[in-house]
C-alpha cells in the first residue's frame, strides 16, 4: 500500500537522451524532434488543457467508451494489477477502477516520462483509494519496459489516449512485440486509438481556435532551450497541423516564417532553420478496425474485443 517510484529518467538521463535525439533530429531533412519531449510540467499542463478543448474530441470519446465498456472489459480481464503506459493524469485509471467488479485491483503501475505528473496523480489517487499500491515507473516506455516490477497477479496493460498513434509503424511494432512478451496467460492489453474520420474534424482537433495546441507544439523548443541551453525563439515558429492521407496521420510541424539561427550550447551545435523550413514534432496516426487488427496481429497479439462509437476505439488484445 502507498506510493513507490522507480526513477529511470532523472535529469541527467533526460539530458543525455534529449541531447542524442536533438543532435540527430536537427541534422535530418526534414528536421524533427520526438514528441515525448513535449511533456515537462508546462507541456503536461498544456496537454490537460487540450483534453478540455471543444475541438479535441479524443479524450471525451475515450471517457465515454470507458464509461460504457470498462465494466465488461474488466469482467473478462479480471486484473489484479493495472499497468498504464504514458499514464499522465489518473482520470482514465479511475474510470477503470470504478468499473472493477469481483477481483479487486490491488496495484497500479503508471509509467510516464514526466515524474511530476505521476507524483501528483498518485497523491490524488491515494487520497481516494488508500488501499491501493501505486508503484510508479518514471521512464520511457520505449526504453524501460524491462524494468517494470514483476507482476503480482493477472495484469491489464493499458495504453490509452491514442498515444500509440504518436509512434511510427516501426515504433508501434517494437512496442507491441515487447508488450506481447510481458503478457502472461490471461493478461490483457487495452489500447485506446483514434479512428480515421473527416478531415475537418481531424485538423480542428490539432489546430484549435484558442491556440493551445500551438503553444503545446512550441513547448518542445522551450524544453530544448532549457535542458540543452539552446536559444530558439519559439514564438517565431508557426504551428502547422496537416492531414497526411497516404500515412493516415495528422502531422504537427513548427514552421519558420523567417530564416533563424540558433545555438544549442550543450551540443556545440549551430542550427540554421531556413525561411519556410519546418521542424516535424509529432505524428498522430489514425486507425481503422482493419489496420488496428493487422497491427496487433503482426506483433503476435489477437484482438479479444473491439469497442467503438465510430470516432474512437478501445481494443482489447491478448498474446497469441
Ligand atoms: N494517458 C493520458 C495522457 C496522454 S498524453 C491520457 O490519455 O489522457 C501522453 C502521455 O504519455 C504524457 O503524460 C507523456 O508524458 C507520456 N509519454 C509520451 N511519450 C512517452 C514515452 N516515450 N515514455 C513514457 N511516457 C511517455
Ligand atoms: C498524447 N497524444 C495522444 C496526443 C494526440 O492526440 O496525438 C498529443 C497531442 N498532440 C496535439 N494534441 C494532442
GROMACS .gro file of C-alpha atoms and ligand atoms in nm:
model
  359
    1UNK     CA    1   0.000   0.000   0.000
    2UNK     CA    2   0.110   0.359  -0.057
    3UNK     CA    3   0.339   0.513  -0.313
    4UNK     CA    4   0.667   0.395  -0.451
    5UNK     CA    5   0.852   0.530  -0.756
    6UNK     CA    6   1.133   0.378  -0.963
    7UNK     CA    7   1.307   0.657  -1.147
    8UNK     CA    8   1.471   0.558  -1.476
    9UNK     CA    9   1.482   0.903  -1.633
   10UNK     CA   10   1.634   1.154  -1.396
   11UNK     CA   11   1.757   1.493  -1.516
   12UNK     CA   12   2.092   1.354  -1.627
   13UNK     CA   13   1.927   1.071  -1.821
   14UNK     CA   14   1.679   1.309  -1.979
   15UNK     CA   15   1.961   1.544  -2.076
   16UNK     CA   16   2.158   1.265  -2.247
   17UNK     CA   17   1.858   1.117  -2.431
   18UNK     CA   18   1.742   1.462  -2.540
   19UNK     CA   19   2.095   1.554  -2.649
   20UNK     CA   20   2.116   1.246  -2.875
   21UNK     CA   21   1.767   1.297  -3.019
   22UNK     CA   22   1.820   1.669  -3.083
   23UNK     CA   23   2.162   1.611  -3.243
   24UNK     CA   24   2.013   1.350  -3.476
   25UNK     CA   25   1.676   1.516  -3.536
   26UNK     CA   26   1.801   1.863  -3.621
   27UNK     CA   27   2.053   1.726  -3.871
   28UNK     CA   28   1.782   1.534  -4.059
   29UNK     CA   29   1.586   1.656  -4.361
   30UNK     CA   30   1.317   1.737  -4.270
   31UNK     CA   31   1.427   1.837  -3.921
   32UNK     CA   32   1.239   1.654  -3.647
   33UNK     CA   33   1.209   1.624  -3.270
   34UNK     CA   34   1.044   1.329  -3.086
   35UNK     CA   35   0.708   1.417  -2.925
   36UNK     CA   36   0.796   1.267  -2.587
   37UNK     CA   37   0.984   1.591  -2.515
   38UNK     CA   38   0.663   1.796  -2.511
   39UNK     CA   39   0.594   1.675  -2.160
   40UNK     CA   40   0.769   1.880  -1.897
   41UNK     CA   41   0.542   2.032  -1.628
   42UNK     CA   42   0.425   2.307  -1.866
   43UNK     CA   43   0.371   2.060  -2.153
   44UNK     CA   44   0.168   1.821  -1.937
   45UNK     CA   45  -0.044   2.115  -1.816
   46UNK     CA   46  -0.099   2.227  -2.177
   47UNK     CA   47  -0.197   1.874  -2.272
   48UNK     CA   48  -0.452   1.873  -1.987
   49UNK     CA   49  -0.592   2.195  -2.133
   50UNK     CA   50  -0.606   2.036  -2.480
   51UNK     CA   51  -0.816   1.748  -2.345
   52UNK     CA   52  -1.085   2.001  -2.247
   53UNK     CA   53  -1.093   2.191  -2.578
   54UNK     CA   54  -1.416   2.172  -2.779
   55UNK     CA   55  -1.222   2.060  -3.089
   56UNK     CA   56  -1.025   1.784  -2.915
   57UNK     CA   57  -1.287   1.510  -2.912
   58UNK     CA   58  -1.045   1.223  -2.834
   59UNK     CA   59  -1.045   1.236  -2.453
   60UNK     CA   60  -1.421   1.279  -2.426
   61UNK     CA   61  -1.478   0.993  -2.669
   62UNK     CA   62  -1.244   0.767  -2.476
   63UNK     CA   63  -1.402   0.858  -2.142
   64UNK     CA   64  -1.748   0.783  -2.281
   65UNK     CA   65  -1.633   0.447  -2.418
   66UNK     CA   66  -1.470   0.359  -2.086
   67UNK     CA   67  -1.788   0.454  -1.901
   68UNK     CA   68  -1.987   0.214  -2.116
   69UNK     CA   69  -1.742  -0.071  -2.173
   70UNK     CA   70  -1.488  -0.077  -1.889
   71UNK     CA   71  -1.708  -0.299  -1.673
   72UNK     CA   72  -1.732  -0.568  -1.944
   73UNK     CA   73  -1.363  -0.539  -2.030
   74UNK     CA   74  -1.263  -0.580  -1.666
   75UNK     CA   75  -1.509  -0.864  -1.607
   76UNK     CA   76  -1.335  -1.056  -1.883
   77UNK     CA   77  -0.979  -0.949  -1.793
   78UNK     CA   78  -1.012  -0.982  -1.410
   79UNK     CA   79  -0.686  -0.793  -1.346
   80UNK     CA   80  -0.523  -0.777  -1.006
   81UNK     CA   81  -0.296  -0.502  -1.128
   82UNK     CA   82  -0.312  -0.239  -1.397
   83UNK     CA   83  -0.001  -0.109  -1.572
   84UNK     CA   84  -0.066   0.215  -1.760
   85UNK     CA   85   0.179   0.342  -2.023
   86UNK     CA   86   0.201   0.718  -2.075
   87UNK     CA   87  -0.038   0.746  -1.783
   88UNK     CA   88  -0.041   1.124  -1.734
   89UNK     CA   89  -0.324   1.225  -1.502
   90UNK     CA   90  -0.521   0.946  -1.330
   91UNK     CA   91  -0.867   1.013  -1.482
   92UNK     CA   92  -0.876   0.706  -1.701
   93UNK     CA   93  -0.738   0.470  -1.440
   94UNK     CA   94  -1.005   0.597  -1.200
   95UNK     CA   95  -1.268   0.506  -1.459
   96UNK     CA   96  -1.120   0.156  -1.480
   97UNK     CA   97  -1.108   0.128  -1.102
   98UNK     CA   98  -1.470   0.235  -1.071
   99UNK     CA   99  -1.567  -0.043  -1.312
  100UNK     CA  100  -1.398  -0.330  -1.129
  101UNK     CA  101  -1.629  -0.592  -1.001
  102UNK     CA  102  -1.523  -0.919  -0.845
  103UNK     CA  103  -1.144  -0.923  -0.841
  104UNK     CA  104  -1.014  -0.607  -0.679
  105UNK     CA  105  -0.727  -0.422  -0.845
  106UNK     CA  106  -0.458  -0.405  -0.579
  107UNK     CA  107  -0.171  -0.242  -0.762
  108UNK     CA  108  -0.142   0.039  -1.014
  109UNK     CA  109   0.182   0.077  -1.212
  110UNK     CA  110   0.173   0.407  -1.405
  111UNK     CA  111   0.465   0.462  -1.644
  112UNK     CA  112   0.543   0.812  -1.768
  113UNK     CA  113   0.844   1.025  -1.862
  114UNK     CA  114   0.701   1.307  -1.652
  115UNK     CA  115   0.774   1.216  -1.289
  116UNK     CA  116   0.590   1.524  -1.162
  117UNK     CA  117   0.262   1.424  -1.319
  118UNK     CA  118   0.297   1.072  -1.175
  119UNK     CA  119   0.355   1.204  -0.825
  120UNK     CA  120   0.059   1.442  -0.839
  121UNK     CA  121  -0.160   1.166  -0.981
  122UNK     CA  122  -0.057   0.917  -0.714
  123UNK     CA  123  -0.131   1.170  -0.439
  124UNK     CA  124  -0.481   1.234  -0.575
  125UNK     CA  125  -0.541   0.864  -0.624
  126UNK     CA  126  -0.427   0.758  -0.279
  127UNK     CA  127  -0.646   1.020  -0.113
  128UNK     CA  128  -0.947   0.844  -0.267
  129UNK     CA  129  -0.812   0.487  -0.259
  130UNK     CA  130  -0.572   0.449   0.036
  131UNK     CA  131  -0.590   0.069  -0.003
  132UNK     CA  132  -0.410   0.089  -0.339
  133UNK     CA  133  -0.043   0.012  -0.400
  134UNK     CA  134   0.086   0.269  -0.651
  135UNK     CA  135   0.422   0.167  -0.798
  136UNK     CA  136   0.516   0.443  -1.040
  137UNK     CA  137   0.781   0.398  -1.306
  138UNK     CA  138   0.933   0.727  -1.419
  139UNK     CA  139   1.068   0.615  -1.751
  140UNK     CA  140   1.038   0.588  -2.125
  141UNK     CA  141   0.802   0.315  -2.238
  142UNK     CA  142   1.018   0.275  -2.549
  143UNK     CA  143   1.328   0.202  -2.340
  144UNK     CA  144   1.241   0.093  -1.989
  145UNK     CA  145   0.969  -0.171  -2.007
  146UNK     CA  146   1.221  -0.433  -1.899
  147UNK     CA  147   1.234  -0.250  -1.564
  148UNK     CA  148   0.864  -0.291  -1.480
  149UNK     CA  149   0.818  -0.450  -1.138
  150UNK     CA  150   0.737  -0.826  -1.152
  151UNK     CA  151   0.364  -0.891  -1.180
  152UNK     CA  152   0.173  -0.960  -0.861
  153UNK     CA  153  -0.118  -1.129  -1.040
  154UNK     CA  154  -0.322  -1.107  -1.358
  155UNK     CA  155  -0.231  -0.793  -1.543
  156UNK     CA  156  -0.407  -0.548  -1.763
  157UNK     CA  157  -0.167  -0.323  -1.953
  158UNK     CA  158  -0.349  -0.006  -2.056
  159UNK     CA  159  -0.217   0.222  -2.329
  160UNK     CA  160  -0.485   0.486  -2.357
  161UNK     CA  161  -0.534   0.830  -2.506
  162UNK     CA  162  -0.427   0.726  -2.858
  163UNK     CA  163  -0.064   0.772  -2.754
  164UNK     CA  164   0.009   0.463  -2.965
  165UNK     CA  165  -0.069   0.689  -3.261
  166UNK     CA  166   0.229   0.908  -3.175
  167UNK     CA  167   0.468   0.624  -3.264
  168UNK     CA  168   0.560   0.542  -3.622
  169UNK     CA  169   0.483   0.197  -3.763
  170UNK     CA  170   0.821   0.053  -3.665
  171UNK     CA  171   0.798   0.201  -3.315
  172UNK     CA  172   0.446   0.063  -3.269
  173UNK     CA  173   0.558  -0.283  -3.373
  174UNK     CA  174   0.863  -0.274  -3.142
  175UNK     CA  175   0.648  -0.168  -2.850
  176UNK     CA  176   0.366  -0.416  -2.917
  177UNK     CA  177   0.610  -0.705  -2.952
  178UNK     CA  178   0.765  -0.606  -2.619
  179UNK     CA  179   0.422  -0.583  -2.461
  180UNK     CA  180   0.326  -0.922  -2.601
  181UNK     CA  181   0.630  -1.067  -2.426
  182UNK     CA  182   0.517  -0.910  -2.100
  183UNK     CA  183   0.168  -1.056  -2.125
  184UNK     CA  184   0.123  -1.387  -1.942
  185UNK     CA  185  -0.168  -1.626  -1.991
  186UNK     CA  186  -0.491  -1.443  -1.919
  187UNK     CA  187  -0.326  -1.099  -1.918
  188UNK     CA  188  -0.479  -0.835  -2.140
  189UNK     CA  189  -0.369  -0.527  -2.331
  190UNK     CA  190  -0.615  -0.238  -2.357
  191UNK     CA  191  -0.530   0.015  -2.629
  192UNK     CA  192  -0.719   0.338  -2.697
  193UNK     CA  193  -0.691   0.459  -3.053
  194UNK     CA  194  -0.836   0.735  -3.263
  195UNK     CA  195  -1.006   0.640  -3.590
  196UNK     CA  196  -0.981   0.783  -3.941
  197UNK     CA  197  -1.261   1.037  -3.993
  198UNK     CA  198  -1.344   1.351  -4.184
  199UNK     CA  199  -1.058   1.587  -4.249
  200UNK     CA  200  -1.216   1.895  -4.091
  201UNK     CA  201  -1.268   1.724  -3.755
  202UNK     CA  202  -0.914   1.584  -3.757
  203UNK     CA  203  -0.741   1.909  -3.844
  204UNK     CA  204  -0.950   2.114  -3.600
  205UNK     CA  205  -0.859   1.873  -3.318
  206UNK     CA  206  -0.493   1.960  -3.376
  207UNK     CA  207  -0.533   2.329  -3.456
  208UNK     CA  208  -0.777   2.471  -3.204
  209UNK     CA  209  -0.916   2.822  -3.217
  210UNK     CA  210  -0.764   2.923  -2.883
  211UNK     CA  211  -0.413   2.827  -2.992
  212UNK     CA  212  -0.348   2.588  -2.701
  213UNK     CA  213  -0.216   2.316  -2.933
  214UNK     CA  214   0.013   2.574  -3.095
  215UNK     CA  215   0.159   2.655  -2.751
  216UNK     CA  216   0.192   2.283  -2.675
  217UNK     CA  217   0.380   2.243  -3.003
  218UNK     CA  218   0.615   2.535  -2.930
  219UNK     CA  219   0.680   2.398  -2.582
  220UNK     CA  220   0.916   2.140  -2.728
  221UNK     CA  221   1.154   2.424  -2.818
  222UNK     CA  222   1.124   2.563  -2.464
  223UNK     CA  223   1.229   2.221  -2.332
  224UNK     CA  224   1.526   2.211  -2.572
  225UNK     CA  225   1.622   2.568  -2.475
  226UNK     CA  226   1.613   2.496  -2.104
  227UNK     CA  227   1.765   2.148  -2.099
  228UNK     CA  228   2.037   2.197  -2.362
  229UNK     CA  229   2.099   2.572  -2.321
  230UNK     CA  230   1.971   2.650  -2.668
  231UNK     CA  231   1.832   2.982  -2.789
  232UNK     CA  232   1.546   2.902  -3.026
  233UNK     CA  233   1.274   3.167  -3.035
  234UNK     CA  234   0.958   2.951  -3.002
  235UNK     CA  235   0.726   3.246  -3.080
  236UNK     CA  236   0.893   3.283  -3.419
  237UNK     CA  237   0.762   2.943  -3.525
  238UNK     CA  238   0.414   2.892  -3.666
  239UNK     CA  239   0.210   2.589  -3.563
  240UNK     CA  240   0.115   2.367  -3.857
  241UNK     CA  241  -0.120   2.068  -3.835
  242UNK     CA  242  -0.199   1.880  -4.155
  243UNK     CA  243  -0.354   1.551  -4.255
  244UNK     CA  244  -0.130   1.311  -4.444
  245UNK     CA  245  -0.372   1.076  -4.616
  246UNK     CA  246  -0.113   0.832  -4.751
  247UNK     CA  247   0.017   0.763  -4.400
  248UNK     CA  248  -0.316   0.810  -4.220
  249UNK     CA  249  -0.189   1.066  -3.974
  250UNK     CA  250  -0.215   1.426  -3.863
  251UNK     CA  251   0.134   1.575  -3.862
  252UNK     CA  252   0.237   1.865  -3.641
  253UNK     CA  253   0.521   2.086  -3.753
  254UNK     CA  254   0.680   2.414  -3.645
  255UNK     CA  255   0.733   2.635  -3.948
  256UNK     CA  256   0.981   2.922  -3.964
  257UNK     CA  257   0.847   3.227  -4.144
  258UNK     CA  258   1.193   3.385  -4.137
  259UNK     CA  259   1.542   3.236  -4.151
  260UNK     CA  260   1.660   3.167  -3.798
  261UNK     CA  261   1.995   3.081  -3.648
  262UNK     CA  262   2.004   2.910  -3.311
  263UNK     CA  263   2.281   2.767  -3.098
  264UNK     CA  264   2.247   2.452  -2.890
  265UNK     CA  265   2.524   2.522  -2.643
  266UNK     CA  266   2.544   2.181  -2.477
  267UNK     CA  267   2.591   2.018  -2.818
  268UNK     CA  268   2.823   2.283  -2.955
  269UNK     CA  269   2.583   2.294  -3.247
  270UNK     CA  270   2.461   2.580  -3.465
  271UNK     CA  271   2.127   2.524  -3.629
  272UNK     CA  272   2.004   2.717  -3.931
  273UNK     CA  273   1.632   2.698  -3.999
  274UNK     CA  274   1.562   2.839  -4.342
  275UNK     CA  275   1.260   3.052  -4.423
  276UNK     CA  276   0.967   2.816  -4.485
  277UNK     CA  277   1.151   2.519  -4.332
  278UNK     CA  278   0.971   2.307  -4.074
  279UNK     CA  279   1.060   2.103  -3.769
  280UNK     CA  280   0.837   1.794  -3.755
  281UNK     CA  281   0.738   1.747  -3.394
  282UNK     CA  282   0.458   1.490  -3.387
  283UNK     CA  283   0.259   1.238  -3.588
  284UNK     CA  284  -0.085   1.134  -3.469
  285UNK     CA  285  -0.176   0.818  -3.657
  286UNK     CA  286  -0.540   0.729  -3.704
  287UNK     CA  287  -0.664   0.374  -3.741
  288UNK     CA  288  -0.945   0.160  -3.876
  289UNK     CA  289  -1.053  -0.171  -3.731
  290UNK     CA  290  -0.871  -0.344  -4.015
  291UNK     CA  291  -0.543  -0.155  -3.965
  292UNK     CA  292  -0.563  -0.194  -3.586
  293UNK     CA  293  -0.623  -0.568  -3.604
  294UNK     CA  294  -0.341  -0.611  -3.857
  295UNK     CA  295  -0.106  -0.412  -3.631
  296UNK     CA  296  -0.187  -0.632  -3.329
  297UNK     CA  297  -0.169  -0.950  -3.534
  298UNK     CA  298   0.176  -0.867  -3.677
  299UNK     CA  299   0.301  -0.825  -3.319
  300UNK     CA  300   0.167  -1.167  -3.217
  301UNK     CA  301  -0.144  -1.037  -3.044
  302UNK     CA  302  -0.505  -1.136  -3.102
  303UNK     CA  303  -0.797  -0.896  -3.083
  304UNK     CA  304  -1.017  -1.012  -2.795
  305UNK     CA  305  -1.273  -0.732  -2.826
  306UNK     CA  306  -1.328  -0.401  -3.005
  307UNK     CA  307  -1.545  -0.121  -2.868
  308UNK     CA  308  -1.618   0.187  -3.072
  309UNK     CA  309  -1.853   0.479  -3.122
  310UNK     CA  310  -1.732   0.520  -3.481
  311UNK     CA  311  -1.500   0.803  -3.376
  312UNK     CA  312  -1.262   0.632  -3.137
  313UNK     CA  313  -1.196   0.274  -3.034
  314UNK     CA  314  -1.085   0.063  -2.741
  315UNK     CA  315  -0.913  -0.257  -2.850
  316UNK     CA  316  -0.852  -0.542  -2.607
  317UNK     CA  317  -0.569  -0.772  -2.706
  318UNK     CA  318  -0.404  -1.084  -2.571
  319UNK     CA  319  -0.082  -1.271  -2.654
  320UNK     CA  320  -0.147  -1.538  -2.915
  321LIG     N1  321  -0.286   0.870  -2.099
  321LIG     C1  322  -0.323   1.008  -2.075
  321LIG     C2  323  -0.210   1.105  -2.115
  321LIG     C3  324  -0.185   1.112  -2.264
  321LIG     S1  325  -0.064   1.236  -2.301
  321LIG     C4  326  -0.449   1.040  -2.147
  321LIG     O1  327  -0.497   0.954  -2.218
  321LIG     O2  328  -0.502   1.150  -2.133
  321LIG     C5  329   0.073   1.135  -2.331
  321LIG     C6  330   0.143   1.094  -2.203
  321LIG     O3  331   0.242   0.999  -2.236
  321LIG     C7  332   0.209   1.209  -2.133
  321LIG     O4  333   0.181   1.205  -1.996
  321LIG     C8  334   0.359   1.188  -2.163
  321LIG     O5  335   0.443   1.235  -2.059
  321LIG     C9  336   0.365   1.038  -2.179
  321LIG     N2  337   0.468   0.992  -2.270
  321LIG    C10  338   0.486   1.030  -2.400
  321LIG     N3  339   0.587   0.960  -2.455
  321LIG    C11  340   0.633   0.876  -2.357
  321LIG    C12  341   0.735   0.778  -2.353
  321LIG     N4  342   0.811   0.752  -2.459
  321LIG     N5  343   0.752   0.709  -2.238
  321LIG    C13  344   0.674   0.735  -2.129
  321LIG     N6  345   0.577   0.828  -2.127
  321LIG    C14  346   0.556   0.897  -2.240
  322LIG     C1  347  -0.089   1.226  -2.639
  322LIG     N1  348  -0.134   1.220  -2.775
  322LIG     C2  349  -0.221   1.103  -2.795
  322LIG     C3  350  -0.198   1.342  -2.826
  322LIG     C4  351  -0.251   1.318  -2.968
  322LIG     O1  352  -0.366   1.347  -2.990
  322LIG     O2  353  -0.178   1.263  -3.052
  322LIG     C5  354  -0.098   1.455  -2.822
  322LIG     C6  355  -0.150   1.579  -2.884
  322LIG     N2  356  -0.087   1.649  -2.974
  322LIG     C7  357  -0.158   1.752  -3.007
  322LIG     N3  358  -0.271   1.750  -2.940
  322LIG     C8  359  -0.267   1.643  -2.861
   0.00000   0.00000   0.00000
